[in-house]
Amino acid sequence: MPQQAKAADSLNILADAAILVDADSGKILYAQNADATLGIASMTKMMTEYLLFEAIEDGRVSWDQEYTVTDYAYEISQDMRLSNVPLRKGEAYTIQELYEAMAIYSANAATIGIAETIAGTEEEFVRLMNEKAEELGLAGAKLVNSTGLSNSLLMGMHPKSTGANDENVMSAKAVAKLTKALLDKYPEVLETTKIPNKMFRPGTADAINMLNWNSMLPGLAFEYEGVDGLKTGSTDFAGHSFAGTAKRDGTRLIAVVMKAVDEKGVGSYKARFDQTRVLFDFGFGQFTKEEIIPGGYQIKGQETLPVTKGEEKAVSIAVKEPITMMIQTSDKEKYQPELVLDESVVDEGKIEAGIGKGEVVGTVNVVKTEGEDYGYLDGTKSDAEVVTTEKVARANWFSLSIQAVGNFVSNMWSGALDFVKGLF
């Protein structure tokens, strides 16, 4: 069976966790062990990027601001086991240079330089990272350094509030939420993450070609149409992971794979891109944005609400705006509307007269009646306001009196009939 024809329950992503998300709405299209807390390695740097863009936006840092290399950053930059650009002790580098090295080449010492510039120390920066993680709703996230390196690789210079063997951890869902938050607020990050390679300090003795670790970019080993970001991650603890994003025909997807392996169970750079490809093929091949509920739609059997004290006994209600969702094309008939009335407006299923046209009386939710529904990253539902389609004025005192008499007589006859039935 061609991969793009597979159903979600047969994808079988070869990774400890995976998730696929519509970047626009946050709707989860596929999830596998997505709430498990796992190592994230250099995917951590997306949080560092977020805080850097925020600091620049607030005017606390500028792109041309210079950072003078500290002993800590210098020592890490000399470790040939790690991804780095050469930094000279005491020399100044612009934030722009450090950012490009971080976003393209996952340079670890450059990342530490950014953290120290923003917060003074990496210790304080870690506090800001965890504070932002809580603000963004990244449940279960624990960040212990700015880079995603294992603390054991930081030569004893790790933040003192963290342990010597601590690791940065999140769930796949939290990584996807961080990715979406970064893309939503600072989409300009893609202008850098889409660069396949760039020279660091060209024309100097320190010149080094920064080949992007994201090999799914155009022109690289595992290129995939539409990919323009975002961040890889690899450590012994986290395995081979990737938070990728791609855009085709106006649709942007986010895919996260964590600790990806091949068919033999072996982790590799290729494995994480192979598994991401499976997710992207599934998303772009099987999903489209569909109008599930049109504007003005009336739910069968719930087209009206009873009205008390009004000139009319009922008022028509309808969905105000259409509901459009990213769904598998074959699943369209599996979604049904569910009316939820606002109890602060509608009392025991009735609404009191004196209401205008367009008054909100509740919402309509879209419910999947068959198969898995993974929901949304932020836990929301697909819904739209339900409103009155006409106004209903209050009846005058005479009409209300007639209604009261009618209700009294009706209740009296009902009681009498019940009494007579009881005799037999």
CSV table of C-alpha atoms in Angstrom, one decimal:
chain,number,residue,atom,x,y,z
A,1,MET,CA,0.0,0.0,0.0
A,2,PRO,CA,1.4,3.4,-0.9
A,3,GLN,CA,2.4,5.4,2.2
A,4,GLN,CA,0.1,8.3,1.5
A,5,ALA,CA,-2.9,5.9,1.4
A,6,LYS,CA,-2.4,4.6,4.9
A,7,ALA,CA,-4.7,5.3,7.7
A,8,ALA,CA,-3.4,7.0,10.9
A,9,ASP,CA,-3.7,3.8,12.9
A,10,SER,CA,-1.3,2.0,10.5
A,11,LEU,CA,1.4,4.6,10.2
A,12,ASN,CA,3.6,2.9,12.8
A,13,ILE,CA,6.2,5.6,13.1
A,14,LEU,CA,9.5,4.1,14.2
A,15,ALA,CA,10.2,6.5,17.1
A,16,ASP,CA,9.6,6.6,20.8
A,17,ALA,CA,7.1,9.4,20.2
A,18,ALA,CA,5.7,11.3,17.2
A,19,ILE,CA,3.1,14.0,16.4
A,20,LEU,CA,1.8,15.7,13.3
A,21,VAL,CA,0.0,19.1,13.6
A,22,ASP,CA,-1.7,21.6,11.4
A,23,ALA,CA,0.4,24.7,12.1
A,24,ASP,CA,-2.5,27.1,11.5
A,25,SER,CA,-5.1,25.7,13.8
A,26,GLY,CA,-3.1,23.5,16.1
A,27,LYS,CA,-5.2,20.5,15.2
A,28,ILE,CA,-3.4,17.2,15.9
A,29,LEU,CA,-3.5,15.0,12.8
A,30,TYR,CA,-1.6,12.1,14.3
A,31,ALA,CA,-0.1,11.3,17.7
A,32,GLN,CA,2.0,8.4,19.0
A,33,ASN,CA,3.0,8.3,22.6
A,34,ALA,CA,2.9,12.1,22.3
A,35,ASP,CA,2.5,12.9,26.1
A,36,ALA,CA,5.6,10.9,27.2
A,37,THR,CA,8.4,13.0,28.6
A,38,LEU,CA,11.6,12.3,26.7
A,39,GLY,CA,15.0,14.0,25.9
A,40,ILE,CA,14.9,16.8,23.4
A,41,ALA,CA,18.6,17.6,22.9
A,42,SER,CA,19.1,20.6,20.6
A,43,MET,CA,15.4,21.0,19.9
A,44,THR,CA,15.9,23.0,23.2
A,45,LYS,CA,17.4,25.8,21.0
A,46,MET,CA,13.9,26.7,19.8
A,47,MET,CA,13.2,28.0,23.3
A,48,THR,CA,16.5,30.0,23.2
A,49,GLU,CA,15.4,31.4,19.8
A,50,TYR,CA,12.0,32.3,21.2
A,51,LEU,CA,13.6,34.2,24.1
A,52,LEU,CA,16.1,35.9,21.8
A,53,PHE,CA,13.4,37.2,19.5
A,54,GLU,CA,11.4,38.3,22.5
A,55,ALA,CA,14.4,40.2,23.9
A,56,ILE,CA,15.0,41.9,20.6
A,57,GLU,CA,11.3,42.8,20.3
A,58,ASP,CA,11.4,44.3,23.8
A,59,GLY,CA,14.6,46.3,22.9
A,60,ARG,CA,16.7,44.5,25.6
A,61,VAL,CA,19.0,43.1,22.9
A,62,SER,CA,19.9,44.1,19.3
A,63,TRP,CA,21.2,42.1,16.4
A,64,ASP,CA,24.3,44.2,16.1
A,65,GLN,CA,25.0,44.0,19.8
A,66,GLU,CA,28.4,42.4,20.6
A,67,TYR,CA,29.1,39.5,23.0
A,68,THR,CA,32.5,39.0,24.4
A,69,VAL,CA,33.4,35.3,24.8
A,70,THR,CA,33.5,34.1,28.4
A,71,ASP,CA,35.7,31.3,29.7
A,72,TYR,CA,32.6,29.0,29.7
A,73,ALA,CA,31.6,29.7,26.1
A,74,TYR,CA,35.2,29.4,25.0
A,75,GLU,CA,35.8,26.0,26.7
A,76,ILE,CA,32.6,24.5,25.2
A,77,SER,CA,33.5,25.9,21.7
A,78,GLN,CA,36.8,23.9,21.8
A,79,ASP,CA,35.1,20.6,22.3
A,80,MET,CA,35.3,18.9,18.9
A,81,ARG,CA,32.7,16.3,19.9
A,82,LEU,CA,30.0,19.0,19.8
A,83,SER,CA,28.5,21.1,17.0
A,84,ASN,CA,30.3,24.5,17.3
A,85,VAL,CA,31.8,27.4,15.4
A,86,PRO,CA,35.3,28.5,16.6
A,87,LEU,CA,35.1,31.2,19.2
A,88,ARG,CA,38.1,33.0,20.5
A,89,LYS,CA,38.4,33.9,24.2
A,90,GLY,CA,37.8,37.6,24.8
A,91,GLU,CA,36.8,38.3,21.2
A,92,ALA,CA,33.6,40.0,20.3
A,93,TYR,CA,30.8,38.5,18.1
A,94,THR,CA,27.5,40.1,17.1
A,95,ILE,CA,24.3,38.5,18.2
A,96,GLN,CA,23.4,38.1,14.6
A,97,GLU,CA,26.5,35.9,14.0
A,98,LEU,CA,25.8,33.8,17.1
A,99,TYR,CA,22.1,33.4,16.2
A,100,GLU,CA,22.9,32.2,12.7
A,101,ALA,CA,25.4,29.8,14.1
A,102,MET,CA,22.8,28.5,16.5
A,103,ALA,CA,19.8,28.3,14.0
A,104,ILE,CA,21.8,26.8,11.1
A,105,TYR,CA,24.6,24.9,12.6
A,106,SER,CA,23.2,24.2,16.1
A,107,ALA,CA,26.4,25.8,17.5
A,108,ASN,CA,26.4,25.2,21.2
A,109,ALA,CA,28.9,27.8,22.5
A,110,ALA,CA,27.2,30.4,20.3
A,111,THR,CA,23.9,29.5,22.1
A,112,ILE,CA,25.5,29.9,25.5
A,113,GLY,CA,26.7,33.4,24.3
A,114,ILE,CA,23.1,34.3,23.5
A,115,ALA,CA,21.9,33.1,26.8
A,116,GLU,CA,24.6,35.0,28.7
A,117,THR,CA,23.8,38.2,26.7
A,118,ILE,CA,20.0,38.0,27.5
A,119,ALA,CA,20.2,37.0,31.1
A,120,GLY,CA,23.7,37.6,32.3
A,121,THR,CA,24.3,34.0,33.2
A,122,GLU,CA,23.0,30.7,31.8
A,123,GLU,CA,21.7,30.0,35.3
A,124,GLU,CA,19.4,32.9,35.1
A,125,PHE,CA,18.5,32.1,31.5
A,126,VAL,CA,17.4,28.6,32.5
A,127,ARG,CA,15.0,30.2,35.0
A,128,LEU,CA,13.6,32.3,32.1
A,129,MET,CA,13.3,29.3,29.9
A,130,ASN,CA,11.3,27.3,32.5
A,131,GLU,CA,9.1,30.4,33.2
A,132,LYS,CA,8.3,30.7,29.5
A,133,ALA,CA,7.6,27.0,29.2
A,134,GLU,CA,5.0,27.3,31.9
A,135,GLU,CA,3.6,30.4,30.2
A,136,LEU,CA,3.3,28.5,26.9
A,137,GLY,CA,1.6,25.5,28.6
A,138,LEU,CA,4.4,23.1,27.9
A,139,ALA,CA,3.3,20.4,30.4
A,140,GLY,CA,6.1,18.3,31.8
A,141,ALA,CA,8.9,20.4,30.4
A,142,LYS,CA,12.1,20.6,32.4
A,143,LEU,CA,15.0,22.7,31.0
A,144,VAL,CA,18.4,22.7,32.6
A,145,ASN,CA,20.6,24.5,30.1
A,146,SER,CA,20.2,26.7,27.0
A,147,THR,CA,21.7,24.2,24.4
A,148,GLY,CA,20.1,20.8,24.9
A,149,LEU,CA,23.5,19.2,25.6
A,150,SER,CA,23.7,16.7,28.4
A,151,ASN,CA,24.9,18.6,31.5
A,152,SER,CA,27.6,15.9,31.8
A,153,LEU,CA,29.2,17.4,28.6
A,154,LEU,CA,29.4,21.0,30.1
A,155,MET,CA,32.7,20.3,31.9
A,156,GLY,CA,31.3,21.0,35.3
A,157,MET,CA,30.1,24.5,34.3
A,158,HIS,CA,26.4,23.6,34.1
A,159,PRO,CA,24.0,25.9,35.9
A,160,LYS,CA,24.5,25.3,39.6
A,161,SER,CA,20.7,24.8,40.3
A,162,THR,CA,20.8,21.7,38.1
A,163,GLY,CA,22.4,18.3,38.4
A,164,ALA,CA,25.7,17.2,36.8
A,165,ASN,CA,23.8,14.6,34.8
A,166,ASP,CA,20.5,16.4,34.2
A,167,GLU,CA,18.9,16.5,30.7
A,168,ASN,CA,16.4,18.8,29.0
A,169,VAL,CA,13.1,16.9,28.6
A,170,MET,CA,9.6,17.5,27.0
A,171,SER,CA,6.9,15.5,25.4
A,172,ALA,CA,6.4,15.5,21.6
A,173,LYS,CA,3.2,17.5,22.2
A,174,ALA,CA,5.1,20.1,24.2
A,175,VAL,CA,7.8,20.3,21.5
A,176,ALA,CA,5.0,20.8,18.9
A,177,LYS,CA,3.4,23.5,21.0
A,178,LEU,CA,6.8,25.3,21.3
A,179,THR,CA,7.3,25.0,17.6
A,180,LYS,CA,3.9,26.5,16.8
A,181,ALA,CA,4.4,29.3,19.4
A,182,LEU,CA,7.7,30.2,17.7
A,183,LEU,CA,6.2,30.1,14.2
A,184,ASP,CA,3.1,32.1,15.3
A,185,LYS,CA,4.9,34.9,17.0
A,186,TYR,CA,8.2,35.0,15.2
A,187,PRO,CA,7.8,33.5,11.7
A,188,GLU,CA,11.0,35.3,10.6
A,189,VAL,CA,12.9,32.5,12.3
A,190,LEU,CA,12.3,30.5,9.0
A,191,GLU,CA,14.3,33.1,7.0
A,192,THR,CA,17.3,31.7,8.8
A,193,THR,CA,16.4,28.0,9.4
A,194,LYS,CA,15.7,27.5,5.7
A,195,ILE,CA,19.3,28.4,4.8
A,196,PRO,CA,21.0,25.1,3.7
A,197,ASN,CA,24.6,26.4,4.4
A,198,LYS,CA,26.4,29.6,5.2
A,199,MET,CA,29.9,30.6,5.9
A,200,PHE,CA,30.8,31.7,9.4
A,201,ARG,CA,33.2,34.7,9.5
A,202,PRO,CA,34.1,34.4,5.8
A,203,GLY,CA,37.6,35.7,4.9
A,204,THR,CA,39.1,35.1,8.3
A,205,ALA,CA,41.1,32.3,9.8
A,206,ASP,CA,38.0,31.1,11.6
A,207,ALA,CA,35.9,30.7,8.5
A,208,ILE,CA,33.8,27.6,8.6
A,209,ASN,CA,31.0,26.4,6.3
A,210,MET,CA,27.9,25.9,8.4
A,211,LEU,CA,26.0,23.1,6.8
A,212,ASN,CA,22.4,23.0,8.1
A,213,TRP,CA,21.8,19.8,10.2
A,214,ASN,CA,18.3,19.8,8.8
A,215,SER,CA,19.0,17.6,5.8
A,216,MET,CA,15.4,17.8,4.5
A,217,LEU,CA,16.0,21.3,3.2
A,218,PRO,CA,16.1,21.8,-0.6
A,219,GLY,CA,19.4,20.7,-2.1
A,220,LEU,CA,20.4,18.6,0.9
A,221,ALA,CA,20.6,14.8,1.3
A,222,PHE,CA,17.0,14.1,2.4
A,223,GLU,CA,15.3,17.1,0.8
A,224,TYR,CA,11.5,17.3,1.0
A,225,GLU,CA,9.4,19.8,-0.9
A,226,GLY,CA,8.3,22.6,1.3
A,227,VAL,CA,10.6,22.1,4.3
A,228,ASP,CA,12.0,25.3,5.7
A,229,GLY,CA,12.7,24.5,9.3
A,230,LEU,CA,13.1,23.9,12.1
A,231,LYS,CA,15.4,22.1,14.6
A,232,THR,CA,17.2,18.8,14.9
A,233,GLY,CA,18.4,17.2,18.1
A,234,SER,CA,20.8,14.4,18.9
A,235,THR,CA,22.4,13.1,22.1
A,236,ASP,CA,22.9,9.7,23.5
A,237,PHE,CA,20.1,10.3,25.9
A,238,ALA,CA,17.6,11.8,23.4
A,239,GLY,CA,18.5,9.8,20.4
A,240,HIS,CA,17.9,11.2,17.0
A,241,SER,CA,15.0,13.7,17.1
A,242,PHE,CA,13.6,16.4,14.8
A,243,ALA,CA,11.0,19.2,15.0
A,244,GLY,CA,10.3,19.9,11.3
A,245,THR,CA,7.9,22.1,9.4
A,246,ALA,CA,6.9,22.2,5.8
A,247,LYS,CA,4.5,24.3,3.7
A,248,ARG,CA,2.7,23.3,0.5
A,249,ASP,CA,-0.2,25.0,-1.2
A,250,GLY,CA,-0.9,27.3,1.7
A,251,THR,CA,-0.9,24.5,4.3
A,252,ARG,CA,1.9,24.3,6.9
A,253,LEU,CA,2.5,21.2,8.9
A,254,ILE,CA,4.6,20.6,12.0
A,255,ALA,CA,6.0,17.1,12.6
A,256,VAL,CA,8.0,16.0,15.6
A,257,VAL,CA,9.8,12.6,16.0
A,258,MET,CA,11.7,11.7,19.1
A,259,LYS,CA,14.3,8.9,19.3
A,260,ALA,CA,13.7,7.8,15.7
A,261,VAL,CA,15.1,4.4,14.5
A,262,ASP,CA,15.3,2.5,11.3
A,263,GLU,CA,13.7,-0.9,10.6
A,264,LYS,CA,16.5,-2.6,12.5
A,265,GLY,CA,15.8,-0.5,15.5
A,266,VAL,CA,19.0,1.6,15.1
A,267,GLY,CA,18.9,5.3,15.6
A,268,SER,CA,20.5,7.6,12.9
A,269,TYR,CA,20.3,11.0,11.3
A,270,LYS,CA,18.6,9.3,8.3
A,271,ALA,CA,16.0,7.6,10.5
A,272,ARG,CA,14.7,10.8,11.9
A,273,PHE,CA,14.2,12.3,8.4
A,274,ASP,CA,12.7,9.1,7.1
A,275,GLN,CA,10.1,9.0,9.9
A,276,THR,CA,9.4,12.7,9.4
A,277,ARG,CA,8.8,12.1,5.7
A,278,VAL,CA,6.2,9.4,6.6
A,279,LEU,CA,4.4,12.0,8.7
A,280,PHE,CA,4.5,14.7,6.0
A,281,ASP,CA,3.4,12.4,3.3
A,282,PHE,CA,0.5,11.4,5.4
A,283,GLY,CA,-0.5,15.0,6.2
A,284,PHE,CA,-0.1,16.5,2.8
A,285,GLY,CA,-1.5,13.4,1.0
A,286,GLN,CA,-4.5,12.6,3.2
A,287,PHE,CA,-5.7,15.9,4.8
A,288,THR,CA,-7.4,19.0,3.4
A,289,LYS,CA,-9.2,21.9,4.9
A,290,GLU,CA,-12.9,21.3,4.7
A,291,GLU,CA,-16.0,23.3,5.7
A,292,ILE,CA,-17.7,21.0,8.2
A,293,ILE,CA,-20.5,23.3,9.2
A,294,PRO,CA,-21.6,26.2,7.0
A,295,GLY,CA,-22.6,29.6,8.3
A,296,GLY,CA,-26.3,29.8,8.9
A,297,TYR,CA,-26.5,26.1,9.6
A,298,GLN,CA,-29.4,24.9,11.7
A,299,ILE,CA,-29.1,21.6,13.6
A,300,LYS,CA,-31.9,19.2,12.8
A,301,GLY,CA,-34.5,19.1,15.6
A,302,GLN,CA,-32.9,22.1,17.3
A,303,GLU,CA,-33.8,24.8,14.8
A,304,THR,CA,-35.6,26.9,17.5
A,305,LEU,CA,-35.6,27.7,21.2
A,306,PRO,CA,-38.8,28.2,23.2
A,307,VAL,CA,-39.4,31.8,24.3
A,308,THR,CA,-41.0,32.9,27.5
A,309,LYS,CA,-42.9,36.2,27.9
A,310,GLY,CA,-42.6,37.0,24.2
A,311,GLU,CA,-44.8,37.9,21.3
A,312,GLU,CA,-43.6,34.7,19.7
A,313,LYS,CA,-43.4,31.3,21.3
A,314,ALA,CA,-40.1,30.4,19.7
A,315,VAL,CA,-37.0,31.9,18.1
A,316,SER,CA,-34.9,30.5,15.3
A,317,ILE,CA,-31.2,29.8,16.0
A,318,ALA,CA,-28.3,29.1,13.6
A,319,VAL,CA,-24.5,28.8,13.5
A,320,LYS,CA,-23.1,32.2,13.0
A,321,GLU,CA,-19.8,31.5,11.2
A,322,PRO,CA,-18.7,28.4,9.2
A,323,ILE,CA,-16.4,25.8,10.9
A,324,THR,CA,-13.5,24.8,8.7
A,325,MET,CA,-11.2,22.0,9.8
A,326,MET,CA,-8.2,20.0,8.7
A,327,ILE,CA,-9.5,16.5,8.2
A,328,GLN,CA,-8.9,13.3,6.3
A,329,THR,CA,-11.0,13.7,3.2
A,330,SER,CA,-12.6,10.2,3.8
A,331,ASP,CA,-13.7,11.2,7.3
A,332,LYS,CA,-15.9,14.2,6.5
A,333,GLU,CA,-19.1,12.3,7.1
A,334,LYS,CA,-17.8,11.1,10.5
A,335,TYR,CA,-18.1,14.6,12.0
A,336,GLN,CA,-21.4,15.8,13.5
A,337,PRO,CA,-22.6,19.0,15.2
A,338,GLU,CA,-23.3,19.1,18.9
A,339,LEU,CA,-25.2,22.1,20.3
A,340,VAL,CA,-24.1,23.4,23.7
A,341,LEU,CA,-26.4,26.1,25.1
A,342,ASP,CA,-25.1,28.9,27.3
A,343,GLU,CA,-26.9,28.4,30.6
A,344,SER,CA,-26.4,32.1,31.5
A,345,VAL,CA,-28.7,33.0,28.6
A,346,VAL,CA,-30.8,29.9,28.2
A,347,ASP,CA,-32.6,28.7,31.3
A,348,GLU,CA,-33.8,25.1,31.3
A,349,GLY,CA,-33.9,25.2,27.5
A,350,LYS,CA,-35.9,28.4,27.2
A,351,ILE,CA,-34.9,32.0,26.5
A,352,GLU,CA,-36.7,35.0,27.9
A,353,ALA,CA,-38.1,37.5,25.4
A,354,GLY,CA,-36.6,40.9,24.8
A,355,ILE,CA,-33.8,39.4,22.7
A,356,GLY,CA,-32.3,40.9,19.5
A,357,LYS,CA,-31.2,39.3,16.3
A,358,GLY,CA,-27.7,37.8,16.5
A,359,GLU,CA,-27.7,37.2,20.2
A,360,VAL,CA,-25.3,34.4,21.2
A,361,VAL,CA,-27.2,31.5,22.9
A,362,GLY,CA,-24.4,28.9,22.8
A,363,THR,CA,-21.9,27.1,20.6
A,364,VAL,CA,-21.9,24.2,18.2
A,365,ASN,CA,-19.0,21.8,18.6
A,366,VAL,CA,-17.9,19.4,15.9
A,367,VAL,CA,-17.7,15.8,17.3
A,368,LYS,CA,-16.1,12.9,15.5
A,369,THR,CA,-18.5,10.0,15.8
A,370,GLU,CA,-16.1,7.3,14.5
A,371,GLY,CA,-12.4,6.7,14.8
A,372,GLU,CA,-9.6,8.6,16.7
A,373,ASP,CA,-9.9,12.3,17.3
A,374,TYR,CA,-6.6,13.7,18.6
A,375,GLY,CA,-8.0,17.2,19.4
A,376,TYR,CA,-5.9,20.3,19.4
A,377,LEU,CA,-2.6,21.3,20.9
A,378,ASP,CA,-4.2,23.8,23.3
A,379,GLY,CA,-7.1,21.5,24.2
A,380,THR,CA,-9.7,23.6,22.5
A,381,LYS,CA,-12.5,22.3,20.3
A,382,SER,CA,-13.8,23.2,16.9
A,383,ASP,CA,-16.7,25.3,17.6
A,384,ALA,CA,-18.7,28.3,16.4
A,385,GLU,CA,-21.2,30.6,18.1
A,386,VAL,CA,-24.9,29.9,17.7
A,387,VAL,CA,-27.1,33.0,17.5
A,388,THR,CA,-30.7,34.0,17.2
A,389,THR,CA,-31.7,34.7,13.6
A,390,GLU,CA,-34.5,37.2,14.5
A,391,LYS,CA,-35.6,39.4,17.4
A,392,VAL,CA,-38.4,38.6,19.8
A,393,ALA,CA,-40.0,41.5,21.7
A,394,ARG,CA,-41.6,41.1,25.1
A,395,ALA,CA,-45.3,40.7,25.0
A,396,ASN,CA,-47.4,43.5,26.5
A,397,TRP,CA,-49.2,43.1,29.9
A,398,PHE,CA,-52.5,42.1,28.2
A,399,SER,CA,-50.9,39.3,26.1
A,400,LEU,CA,-49.0,38.1,29.2
A,401,SER,CA,-52.2,37.9,31.1
A,402,ILE,CA,-53.9,35.9,28.3
A,403,GLN,CA,-50.9,33.6,28.3
A,404,ALA,CA,-51.1,33.2,32.0
A,405,VAL,CA,-54.8,32.3,31.9
A,406,GLY,CA,-54.1,29.9,29.0
A,407,ASN,CA,-51.3,28.2,30.9
A,408,PHE,CA,-53.5,27.9,34.0
A,409,VAL,CA,-56.4,26.4,32.1
A,410,SER,CA,-54.0,24.0,30.3
A,411,ASN,CA,-52.5,22.9,33.5
A,412,MET,CA,-55.9,22.5,35.1
A,413,TRP,CA,-57.1,20.2,32.3
A,414,SER,CA,-53.9,18.3,32.4
A,415,GLY,CA,-54.4,17.7,36.1
A,416,ALA,CA,-58.0,16.7,35.6
A,417,LEU,CA,-57.1,14.2,32.9
A,418,ASP,CA,-54.4,12.7,35.0
A,419,PHE,CA,-56.9,12.3,37.9
A,420,VAL,CA,-59.5,10.6,35.7
A,421,LYS,CA,-56.9,8.3,34.2
A,422,GLY,CA,-55.9,7.4,37.8
A,423,LEU,CA,-59.5,6.1,38.5
A,424,PHE,CA,-59.2,3.5,35.8
